[in-house]
Coordinates of N, CA and C in Angstrom, one line a residue:
M1 N 106.6 117.2 88.2 CA 105.8 116.3 88.1 C 105.8 115.1 89.1
L2 N 104.7 114.6 89.4 CA 104.6 113.6 90.4 C 104.9 112.2 89.6
Q3 N 106.0 111.6 90.1 CA 106.3 110.4 89.5 C 105.5 109.1 90.0
D4 N 105.2 108.2 89.3 CA 104.6 107.0 89.6 C 105.2 106.2 90.8
E5 N 106.6 106.3 90.9 CA 107.3 105.3 91.6 C 107.9 106.5 92.8
W6 N 106.9 107.2 93.3 CA 107.6 108.2 94.4 C 108.0 107.7 95.5
Y7 N 107.6 106.3 95.7 CA 107.9 105.8 97.1 C 109.3 105.2 97.2
I8 N 110.0 105.3 96.0 CA 111.3 104.7 95.9 C 112.0 105.6 96.4
G9 N 112.9 105.5 97.6 CA 113.6 106.5 98.1 C 112.8 107.4 99.1
F10 N 111.5 107.2 99.3 CA 110.8 108.2 100.1 C 111.1 107.9 101.7
H11 N 111.3 106.8 102.1 CA 111.3 106.6 103.6 C 112.8 106.7 104.1
R12 N 113.2 108.0 104.0 CA 114.4 108.5 104.4 C 114.4 109.8 105.3
G13 N 115.5 110.1 106.1 CA 115.3 111.3 106.7 C 114.3 111.7 107.7
L14 N 113.6 112.9 107.4 CA 112.7 113.0 108.4 C 111.3 112.4 108.1
A15 N 111.1 112.0 107.0 CA 109.9 111.2 106.7 C 109.9 109.9 107.3
A16 N 111.1 109.3 107.1 CA 111.5 107.9 107.9 C 111.1 108.0 109.4
R17 N 111.6 109.1 109.8 CA 111.7 109.2 111.4 C 110.1 109.4 111.7
F18 N 109.4 110.4 111.0 CA 108.0 110.3 111.4 C 107.0 109.3 111.1
W19 N 107.3 108.5 110.3 CA 106.5 107.4 110.2 C 106.8 106.3 111.1
R20 N 108.2 106.1 111.5 CA 108.4 105.3 112.5 C 108.0 105.6 113.7
I21 N 107.8 107.0 114.1 CA 107.2 107.2 115.4 C 105.8 107.1 115.2
A22 N 104.9 107.5 114.2 CA 103.7 107.4 114.0 C 103.3 106.0 114.0
G23 N 104.1 105.0 113.3 CA 103.8 103.7 113.4 C 103.7 102.8 114.7
A24 N 104.8 103.4 115.5 CA 104.9 102.9 116.9 C 103.5 103.2 117.8
S25 N 103.0 104.3 117.5 CA 101.9 104.7 118.4 C 100.7 103.8 117.8
M26 N 100.7 103.2 116.6 CA 99.4 102.4 116.0 C 99.8 100.9 116.3
L27 N 100.8 100.7 116.9 CA 101.4 99.2 116.9 C 100.4 98.3 117.6
D28 N 100.2 98.6 118.8 CA 99.3 97.6 119.4 C 98.0 97.5 118.9
A29 N 97.1 98.6 118.3 CA 95.9 98.4 117.7 C 96.2 97.7 116.6
D30 N 97.1 97.7 115.8 CA 97.3 97.1 114.5 C 97.3 95.6 114.8
L31 N 98.4 95.3 115.7 CA 98.6 94.0 115.9 C 97.4 93.2 116.7
E32 N 96.6 94.0 117.6 CA 95.5 93.2 117.7 C 94.4 92.7 116.8
V33 N 94.4 93.5 115.6 CA 93.5 93.1 114.5 C 94.3 92.0 113.8
I34 N 95.4 92.2 113.4 CA 96.5 91.4 112.3 C 96.3 89.9 113.1
T35 N 96.8 89.6 114.4 CA 96.8 88.3 114.9 C 95.2 87.8 115.2
R36 N 94.4 88.5 115.1 CA 92.9 88.0 114.9 C 92.7 87.3 113.6
L37 N 93.4 88.0 112.5 CA 93.2 87.3 111.1 C 94.1 86.1 110.9
L38 N 95.4 86.4 111.4 CA 96.4 85.4 110.9 C 96.0 83.9 111.5
P39 N 96.5 83.0 110.8 CA 96.6 81.7 111.5 C 97.6 81.6 112.6
A40 N 97.3 80.6 113.5 CA 97.9 80.6 114.8 C 99.4 80.4 114.8
P41 N 100.4 80.9 115.2 CA 101.8 80.5 115.4 C 101.8 79.1 115.5
P42 N 103.0 78.5 115.0 CA 104.0 79.1 114.2 C 104.0 79.3 112.6
A43 N 102.7 79.7 112.2 CA 102.4 79.8 111.1 C 103.6 80.9 110.2
T44 N 103.8 80.4 108.9 CA 104.7 81.2 108.2 C 104.2 82.5 107.7
I45 N 104.8 83.6 107.8 CA 103.9 85.1 107.3 C 105.2 85.6 106.4
L46 N 104.7 86.1 105.2 CA 105.2 86.9 104.4 C 104.8 88.3 104.7
D47 N 105.7 89.3 105.2 CA 105.2 90.6 105.5 C 105.5 91.4 104.4
V48 N 104.8 92.1 103.6 CA 105.4 92.6 102.2 C 104.5 93.9 101.9
P49 N 104.7 95.3 101.9 CA 106.2 95.6 102.5 C 106.2 95.8 103.9
C50 N 107.4 95.4 104.5 CA 107.6 95.1 105.8 C 108.0 96.4 106.5
G51 N 108.5 97.3 105.6 CA 109.1 98.6 106.3 C 110.3 98.3 107.3
D52 N 110.4 98.9 108.1 CA 111.4 98.6 109.4 C 111.4 97.4 110.2
G53 N 110.3 96.6 109.8 CA 110.2 95.6 110.7 C 109.2 95.8 111.7
R54 N 108.3 96.9 111.8 CA 107.4 97.4 112.7 C 106.4 96.1 113.0
L55 N 105.9 95.4 112.2 CA 105.1 94.4 112.6 C 105.9 93.0 112.7
A56 N 106.8 92.8 111.6 CA 107.3 91.5 111.7 C 108.1 91.2 112.8
H57 N 108.8 92.3 113.6 CA 109.4 91.7 115.0 C 108.5 91.4 115.9
P58 N 107.5 92.1 116.2 CA 106.6 91.6 117.3 C 105.9 90.4 117.0
L59 N 105.5 90.2 115.8 CA 105.0 88.8 115.1 C 106.0 87.7 115.5
S60 N 107.4 87.9 115.2 CA 108.3 86.9 115.3 C 108.2 86.6 117.0
A61 N 108.3 87.7 117.8 CA 108.4 87.5 119.1 C 107.2 86.6 119.6
A62 N 106.2 86.6 119.0 CA 104.9 85.9 119.2 C 104.7 84.5 118.6
G63 N 105.7 84.3 118.1 CA 105.9 82.6 117.5 C 105.7 82.5 116.3
Y64 N 105.5 83.6 115.3 CA 105.3 83.3 113.9 C 106.7 83.2 113.2
E65 N 106.7 82.6 112.0 CA 108.0 82.5 111.3 C 107.9 83.6 110.2
V66 N 108.4 84.7 110.4 CA 108.1 86.1 109.7 C 109.2 86.2 108.7
T67 N 109.0 86.5 107.3 CA 109.9 86.8 106.4 C 109.4 88.2 105.7
G68 N 110.2 89.1 105.9 CA 110.0 90.6 105.4 C 110.6 90.9 103.9
I69 N 109.6 91.7 103.3 CA 110.3 92.2 101.9 C 109.8 93.6 101.8
D70 N 110.9 94.6 101.4 CA 110.6 95.8 101.4 C 111.5 96.4 100.3
I71 N 111.0 97.4 99.5 CA 111.6 98.0 98.5 C 112.9 99.0 98.7
S72 N 113.0 99.4 100.1 CA 114.0 100.2 100.6 C 115.1 99.3 101.1
P73 N 116.4 99.6 100.7 CA 117.5 98.9 101.1 C 117.7 99.3 102.8
E74 N 117.4 100.6 102.8 CA 117.6 101.3 104.3 C 116.7 100.4 105.5
N75 N 115.4 100.3 104.9 CA 114.4 99.5 105.8 C 115.1 97.9 106.1
V76 N 115.7 97.4 105.3 CA 116.0 95.8 105.5 C 117.5 95.6 106.0
E77 N 118.3 96.6 105.8 CA 119.9 96.5 106.3 C 119.8 96.4 107.7
G78 N 120.5 95.2 107.9 CA 120.6 94.9 109.6 C 119.7 94.4 110.2
Q79 N 118.4 94.1 109.6 CA 117.3 93.5 110.3 C 117.4 91.9 110.5
G80 N 118.5 91.3 109.9 CA 118.6 89.8 109.8 C 118.2 89.2 108.7
P81 N 118.6 87.8 108.7 CA 118.6 87.1 107.4 C 117.0 87.0 106.8
R82 N 116.2 87.2 107.7 CA 114.7 86.9 106.9 C 114.1 88.1 106.5
F83 N 115.0 89.3 106.5 CA 114.5 90.5 105.5 C 115.3 90.6 104.2
H84 N 114.7 91.1 103.4 CA 115.2 91.0 102.0 C 114.4 92.3 101.2
Q85 N 115.5 92.9 100.5 CA 115.0 93.9 99.7 C 114.4 93.4 98.3
G86 N 113.4 94.0 98.0 CA 112.4 93.4 96.9 C 111.4 94.4 96.6
D87 N 110.7 94.3 95.3 CA 109.7 95.1 94.8 C 108.5 94.0 94.8
L88 N 107.4 94.6 95.5 CA 106.1 93.9 95.5 C 105.5 93.9 94.2
R89 N 105.9 94.5 93.2 CA 105.5 94.2 91.8 C 106.0 93.0 91.2
A90 N 107.1 92.6 91.7 CA 107.7 91.4 91.0 C 108.6 90.7 92.3
L91 N 107.8 90.0 93.1 CA 108.3 89.5 94.5 C 109.2 88.4 94.0
P92 N 110.5 88.6 94.7 CA 111.4 87.4 94.7 C 110.8 86.1 95.5
D93 N 111.3 85.1 94.8 CA 110.7 83.7 95.0 C 111.4 83.2 96.4
L94 N 110.9 83.4 97.5 CA 111.3 82.9 98.9 C 110.5 81.9 99.4
G95 N 109.7 81.0 98.6 CA 109.0 80.0 99.1 C 107.7 80.3 99.2
R96 N 106.9 79.2 99.9 CA 105.5 79.5 100.1 C 105.2 79.7 101.8
F97 N 104.3 80.5 101.8 CA 103.8 80.8 103.2 C 102.3 80.5 103.7
D98 N 102.1 80.6 104.9 CA 100.8 80.2 105.3 C 99.9 81.5 105.1
A99 N 100.5 82.7 105.2 CA 99.8 84.0 105.1 C 100.7 84.8 104.6
V100 N 100.1 85.8 103.7 CA 100.8 87.0 103.2 C 100.2 88.1 103.9
L101 N 100.9 89.1 104.5 CA 100.4 90.2 105.1 C 100.8 91.6 104.3
S102 N 99.9 92.2 103.8 CA 100.3 93.5 103.2 C 99.4 94.5 104.0
W103 N 100.1 95.4 104.8 CA 99.5 96.2 105.9 C 100.2 97.6 105.7
G104 N 99.4 98.5 105.9 CA 100.1 100.0 106.0 C 99.6 100.9 104.8
N105 N 98.6 100.2 104.1 CA 98.0 101.1 103.0 C 98.9 101.2 101.8
S106 N 99.8 100.4 101.7 CA 100.6 100.4 100.4 C 99.9 100.0 99.4
F107 N 98.8 99.3 99.5 CA 98.2 98.8 98.3 C 98.1 100.0 97.2
G108 N 97.5 101.2 97.6 CA 97.4 102.0 96.8 C 98.7 103.0 96.1
Y109 N 99.7 102.2 96.2 CA 100.8 102.9 96.0 C 101.0 102.7 94.5
T110 N 100.9 101.5 93.8 CA 101.3 101.3 92.5 C 100.1 101.5 91.6
T111 N 100.6 101.8 90.4 CA 99.5 102.2 89.4 C 98.5 100.9 89.1
P112 N 97.3 101.1 88.7 CA 96.3 100.4 88.4 C 97.0 99.2 87.5
A113 N 97.9 99.8 86.5 CA 98.3 98.6 85.5 C 99.2 97.7 86.1
E114 N 99.8 98.2 87.4 CA 100.9 97.3 88.1 C 100.4 96.4 89.2
T115 N 99.0 96.8 89.5 CA 98.2 96.1 90.8 C 98.1 94.8 90.5
P116 N 97.7 94.2 89.0 CA 97.6 92.8 89.1 C 98.6 92.2 89.3
A117 N 99.9 92.4 89.0 CA 101.1 91.6 89.0 C 101.4 91.7 90.4
T118 N 101.1 92.6 91.3 CA 101.3 92.4 92.7 C 100.4 91.4 93.1
L119 N 99.3 91.6 93.0 CA 98.2 90.4 93.7 C 98.5 89.1 93.0
D120 N 98.7 88.8 91.7 CA 99.4 87.6 91.5 C 100.5 87.2 92.1
G121 N 101.6 87.9 92.4 CA 102.6 87.7 93.2 C 102.5 87.2 94.6
F122 N 101.4 87.9 95.4 CA 100.8 87.5 96.5 C 100.3 86.1 96.4
R123 N 99.4 85.9 95.5 CA 98.8 84.4 95.3 C 99.7 83.4 95.1
R124 N 100.9 83.6 94.4 CA 102.0 82.5 94.3 C 102.7 82.3 95.5
A125 N 102.8 83.3 96.2 CA 103.6 83.1 97.6 C 102.8 82.4 98.4
L126 N 101.6 82.1 98.5 CA 100.9 81.4 99.4 C 100.8 79.9 99.3
K127 N 101.0 79.0 100.3 CA 100.8 77.7 100.3 C 99.3 77.3 100.0
P128 N 98.8 76.2 99.4 CA 97.5 75.9 99.3 C 96.8 76.0 100.3
G129 N 95.7 76.8 100.5 CA 95.0 77.3 101.5 C 95.3 78.3 102.3
G130 N 96.5 78.9 101.6 CA 97.0 80.1 102.6 C 96.1 81.3 102.2
R131 N 96.5 82.4 103.2 CA 95.7 83.4 103.5 C 96.3 84.8 103.0
L132 N 95.8 85.4 102.3 CA 96.2 86.9 102.2 C 95.3 88.0 103.1
I133 N 96.2 88.9 103.7 CA 95.5 89.9 104.7 C 95.9 91.1 104.0
L134 N 94.9 91.9 103.2 CA 95.3 93.3 102.5 C 94.6 94.3 103.1
E135 N 95.3 95.3 103.7 CA 94.6 96.5 104.3 C 94.7 97.6 103.2
S136 N 93.7 98.4 103.3 CA 93.7 99.5 102.5 C 92.8 100.7 103.2
L137 N 93.2 102.0 103.3 CA 92.6 103.0 103.8 C 92.0 103.9 102.8
T138 N 92.4 103.6 101.5 CA 92.0 104.5 100.5 C 91.1 103.9 99.4
V139 N 90.3 102.8 99.8 CA 89.4 102.3 98.8 C 88.2 103.4 98.8
A140 N 87.5 103.5 97.6 CA 86.5 104.7 97.3 C 85.3 104.5 98.5
E141 N 84.8 103.6 98.8 CA 83.8 103.4 99.8 C 84.1 103.8 101.3
A142 N 85.5 103.9 101.3 CA 86.0 104.5 102.7 C 86.6 105.9 102.6
F143 N 87.2 106.1 101.8 CA 88.1 107.5 101.4 C 87.2 108.4 100.8
L144 N 86.3 108.3 100.0 CA 85.6 109.2 99.4 C 84.3 109.7 99.9
T145 N 84.0 108.9 100.9 CA 82.5 109.2 101.6 C 82.7 110.5 102.5
S146 N 83.8 111.0 102.8 CA 84.1 112.3 103.5 C 84.7 113.2 102.7
P147 N 84.6 114.6 102.7 CA 85.5 115.5 102.1 C 87.1 115.3 102.5
I148 N 87.5 115.6 101.2 CA 89.2 115.5 101.3 C 89.6 116.9 101.9
S149 N 90.5 116.6 103.1 CA 91.3 117.7 103.7 C 92.1 118.6 102.7
E150 N 92.1 119.4 102.2 CA 93.0 120.1 101.2 C 94.3 120.4 102.0
E151 N 94.3 120.8 103.3 CA 95.5 120.9 104.2 C 95.3 120.3 105.3
A152 N 96.4 119.5 105.8 CA 96.3 118.9 107.2 C 97.6 118.9 107.9
S153 N 97.8 118.7 109.1 CA 99.0 118.8 109.6 C 98.9 117.8 110.9
Y154 N 100.1 116.9 111.3 CA 100.0 116.0 112.0 C 101.5 116.0 112.7
T155 N 101.6 115.7 114.0 CA 102.8 115.8 114.7 C 102.9 114.5 115.6
F156 N 104.0 113.9 115.3 CA 104.4 112.8 116.1 C 105.9 112.8 116.7
G157 N 105.9 112.8 117.9 CA 107.4 113.1 118.5 C 107.7 114.6 118.2
D158 N 109.0 114.6 117.8 CA 109.3 116.0 117.4 C 109.2 116.5 116.0
I159 N 108.5 115.7 115.1 CA 108.3 115.9 113.8 C 107.0 116.4 113.3
T160 N 106.7 117.3 112.7 CA 105.4 117.7 112.0 C 105.3 117.4 110.8
M161 N 104.3 116.8 110.2 CA 104.1 116.6 108.7 C 103.0 117.5 108.3
A162 N 103.2 118.5 107.4 CA 102.1 119.4 106.9 C 101.9 118.8 105.6
A163 N 100.6 118.5 105.2 CA 100.1 118.0 104.0 C 99.1 118.9 103.1
V164 N 99.6 118.9 101.8 CA 98.8 119.8 101.1 C 98.2 118.8 99.8
N165 N 96.7 118.2 100.0 CA 96.1 117.4 99.2 C 95.3 117.7 97.9
R166 N 95.2 116.9 97.3 CA 94.3 117.2 96.0 C 93.9 116.0 95.4
Y167 N 92.8 115.9 94.7 CA 92.1 114.6 94.2 C 92.2 114.6 92.9
N168 N 92.9 113.9 92.2 CA 92.9 113.9 90.7 C 92.0 112.8 90.1
P169 N 90.8 113.2 89.6 CA 89.7 112.4 89.2 C 90.1 111.7 88.0
A170 N 90.9 112.2 87.1 CA 91.3 111.6 85.7 C 92.1 110.3 86.0
K171 N 92.9 110.2 87.2 CA 93.6 109.1 87.7 C 93.1 108.5 88.9
S172 N 92.0 108.9 89.3 CA 91.3 108.3 90.7 C 92.5 108.1 91.9
R173 N 93.3 109.2 91.9 CA 94.0 109.2 93.0 C 94.3 110.4 93.8
L174 N 94.7 110.2 95.2 CA 95.0 111.4 96.0 C 96.6 111.7 95.7
E175 N 96.8 113.1 95.5 CA 97.9 113.5 95.3 C 98.3 114.5 96.5
S176 N 99.5 114.2 97.0 CA 99.8 115.1 98.3 C 101.2 115.5 98.3
D177 N 101.5 116.6 98.7 CA 102.8 117.3 98.9 C 103.0 117.4 100.4
W178 N 104.1 117.1 100.8 CA 104.5 116.7 102.4 C 105.7 117.8 102.8
T179 N 105.3 118.3 103.9 CA 106.8 119.0 104.3 C 106.8 118.5 105.9
F180 N 108.1 117.9 106.1 CA 108.4 117.6 107.2 C 109.1 118.5 107.9
T181 N 109.0 118.8 109.2 CA 109.8 119.7 109.9 C 110.1 119.2 111.4
D182 N 111.4 119.2 111.9 CA 111.7 118.8 113.3 C 111.9 119.9 114.1
A183 N 112.0 119.7 115.4 CA 112.0 120.5 116.3 C 113.0 121.8 116.3
D184 N 114.0 121.3 115.4 CA 115.3 122.5 115.3 C 114.9 123.2 114.0
G185 N 113.8 122.9 113.4 CA 113.4 123.8 112.3 C 114.0 123.2 111.0
H186 N 114.7 121.9 111.0 CA 115.2 121.4 109.7 C 113.7 121.0 108.9
E187 N 113.7 120.9 107.7 CA 112.8 120.7 106.8 C 113.0 120.0 105.6
E188 N 112.2 119.2 105.3 CA 112.3 118.4 104.1 C 110.9 118.0 103.5
R189 N 111.1 118.0 102.1 CA 109.8 118.0 101.1 C 109.8 116.6 100.4
A190 N 108.6 116.1 100.3 CA 108.4 115.0 99.4 C 106.9 115.1 98.9
S191 N 106.8 114.4 97.8 CA 105.4 114.3 97.1 C 105.0 112.7 97.0
G192 N 103.8 112.3 97.1 CA 103.4 111.1 96.6 C 101.8 110.8 96.3
A193 N 101.4 109.6 96.2 CA 100.2 109.5 95.5 C 99.5 108.2 96.2
H194 N 98.2 108.1 96.2 CA 97.4 106.8 96.7 C 96.3 106.6 95.5
H195 N 96.4 105.7 94.8 CA 95.4 105.3 93.7 C 94.1 104.7 94.5
V196 N 92.9 105.1 94.2 CA 91.7 104.8 94.7 C 91.0 103.6 94.0
H197 N 90.7 102.7 94.6 CA 89.8 101.5 93.9 C 88.6 101.5 94.6
T198 N 87.5 101.2 93.8 CA 86.3 100.7 94.7 C 86.4 99.3 95.2
T199 N 85.9 99.0 96.1 CA 85.8 97.6 96.8 C 85.6 96.5 95.7
G200 N 84.6 96.9 94.6 CA 84.1 96.0 93.7 C 85.6 95.6 92.8
E201 N 86.3 96.6 92.6 CA 87.4 96.6 91.7 C 88.6 95.6 92.5
V202 N 88.6 95.7 93.7 CA 89.5 95.0 94.5 C 89.0 93.4 94.4
V203 N 87.9 93.2 94.6 CA 87.5 92.0 94.6 C 87.7 91.3 93.1
R204 N 87.3 92.1 92.1 CA 87.5 91.6 90.7 C 89.0 91.3 90.5
M205 N 89.8 92.1 91.1 CA 91.4 91.8 90.7 C 91.8 90.8 91.6
L206 N 91.5 90.5 92.9 CA 91.6 89.1 93.7 C 91.2 88.2 92.8
E207 N 90.0 88.1 92.3 CA 89.5 86.6 91.4 C 90.2 86.6 90.4
D208 N 90.7 87.8 89.7 CA 91.5 87.5 88.4 C 92.9 87.1 88.7
A209 N 93.5 87.3 89.9 CA 94.8 86.6 90.3 C 94.7 85.3 91.0
G210 N 93.5 84.8 90.9 CA 93.4 83.4 91.4 C 92.7 83.1 92.6
F211 N 92.2 84.0 93.5 CA 91.6 83.9 94.7 C 90.2 83.7 94.5
T212 N 89.8 82.6 95.5 CA 88.4 82.2 95.2 C 87.4 82.5 96.4
E213 N 88.1 82.7 97.6 CA 87.3 82.9 98.7 C 87.7 84.2 99.2
I214 N 86.9 85.3 99.3 CA 87.3 86.7 99.4 C 86.2 87.2 100.5
E215 N 86.7 87.8 101.4 CA 85.9 88.4 102.5 C 86.4 89.9 102.7
L216 N 85.6 90.8 102.7 CA 85.9 92.1 103.1 C 85.4 92.7 104.4
K217 N 86.2 92.9 105.4 CA 86.2 93.4 106.6 C 86.4 94.9 107.0
G218 N 85.9 95.3 108.0 CA 86.0 96.5 108.4 C 87.3 96.8 109.4
A219 N 87.4 97.9 110.0 CA 88.6 98.2 110.9 C 88.9 97.3 111.8
D220 N 88.0 96.5 112.4 CA 88.3 95.6 113.6 C 88.5 94.2 113.0
G221 N 88.5 94.0 112.0 CA 88.5 92.8 111.4 C 87.5 91.6 111.5
R222 N 86.4 92.0 112.2 CA 85.4 91.2 112.6 C 84.1 91.5 111.8
K223 N 83.6 92.7 111.6 CA 82.5 93.0 111.0 C 82.7 93.0 109.4
S224 N 81.8 92.8 108.6 CA 82.0 93.2 107.2 C 82.2 94.5 106.9
F225 N 82.9 94.5 106.0 CA 82.9 96.2 105.5 C 81.7 96.8 105.1
A226 N 81.6 98.1 105.7 CA 80.4 98.6 105.1 C 80.8 100.0 104.6
L227 N 79.8 100.8 104.0 CA 80.1 102.2 103.4 C 80.4 103.1 104.4
G228 N 81.6 103.9 104.4 CA 81.9 104.8 105.3 C 82.9 104.4 106.3
D229 N 83.3 103.0 106.5 CA 84.2 102.5 107.4 C 85.5 102.8 106.8
H230 N 86.4 103.3 107.9 CA 87.6 103.9 107.4 C 88.7 102.9 107.0
R231 N 88.5 101.9 107.2 CA 89.5 101.0 106.6 C 88.9 99.6 106.0
M232 N 89.5 99.3 105.1 CA 89.0 97.9 104.6 C 90.1 96.8 104.6
I233 N 89.8 95.5 105.0 CA 90.6 94.5 105.1 C 90.0 93.4 104.2
A234 N 90.8 92.9 103.1 CA 90.5 92.0 102.4 C 91.3 90.8 102.8
I235 N 90.4 89.8 102.9 CA 90.8 88.4 103.5 C 90.7 87.3 102.2
A236 N 91.6 86.9 101.6 CA 91.6 86.1 100.6 C 92.4 84.9 100.5
S237 N 91.8 83.9 99.9 CA 92.6 82.6 99.8 C 92.0 82.0 98.6

């Protein structure tokens, strides 16, 4: 049975190696959009979840003061004093920031019952006038406008991820079983889920968390989000 907290312990072994290589291939494009939306350096940024510092390190090099939080101890160990182990559902109090960055589609990891606490934590972590930048690839208006591939395969570096996907309408979530295989034939398996929210639900949850100015942008961070865009970026303050 798929566990709600599937992501705890997920980023290890072949899965961690696969996403590290995949993330590196997307880094320049992601940073181009993110830096367009962030306040100018030396603004203080909370990157949550920060993973292995894929975004935090280049943003720090660009002059931002970045603090990272991730639920995986393996991701933050040895990354420096600004990296902390923590759960986005109950953020540790590390002060107030000019911006909170939640990138990488983690918004759909938590259950709908847990998501309001996450957004409330993001709001409390911001200075007055601070800005939340929240990315999702699985809002309904982006994700459900095309057929879901029941099977898919992706290769980055020497690792292939084969996915078997199913949509659970009773829980409005994509459920996936993944098989990771390296060039030597070593194989590891994992399962996970992404909860799907409508953009209207996202806006209402942000408003309930205390955000009063909310914009929904498309993939480039410039144009307003439209039906069928593959990425939604919510900018809220």
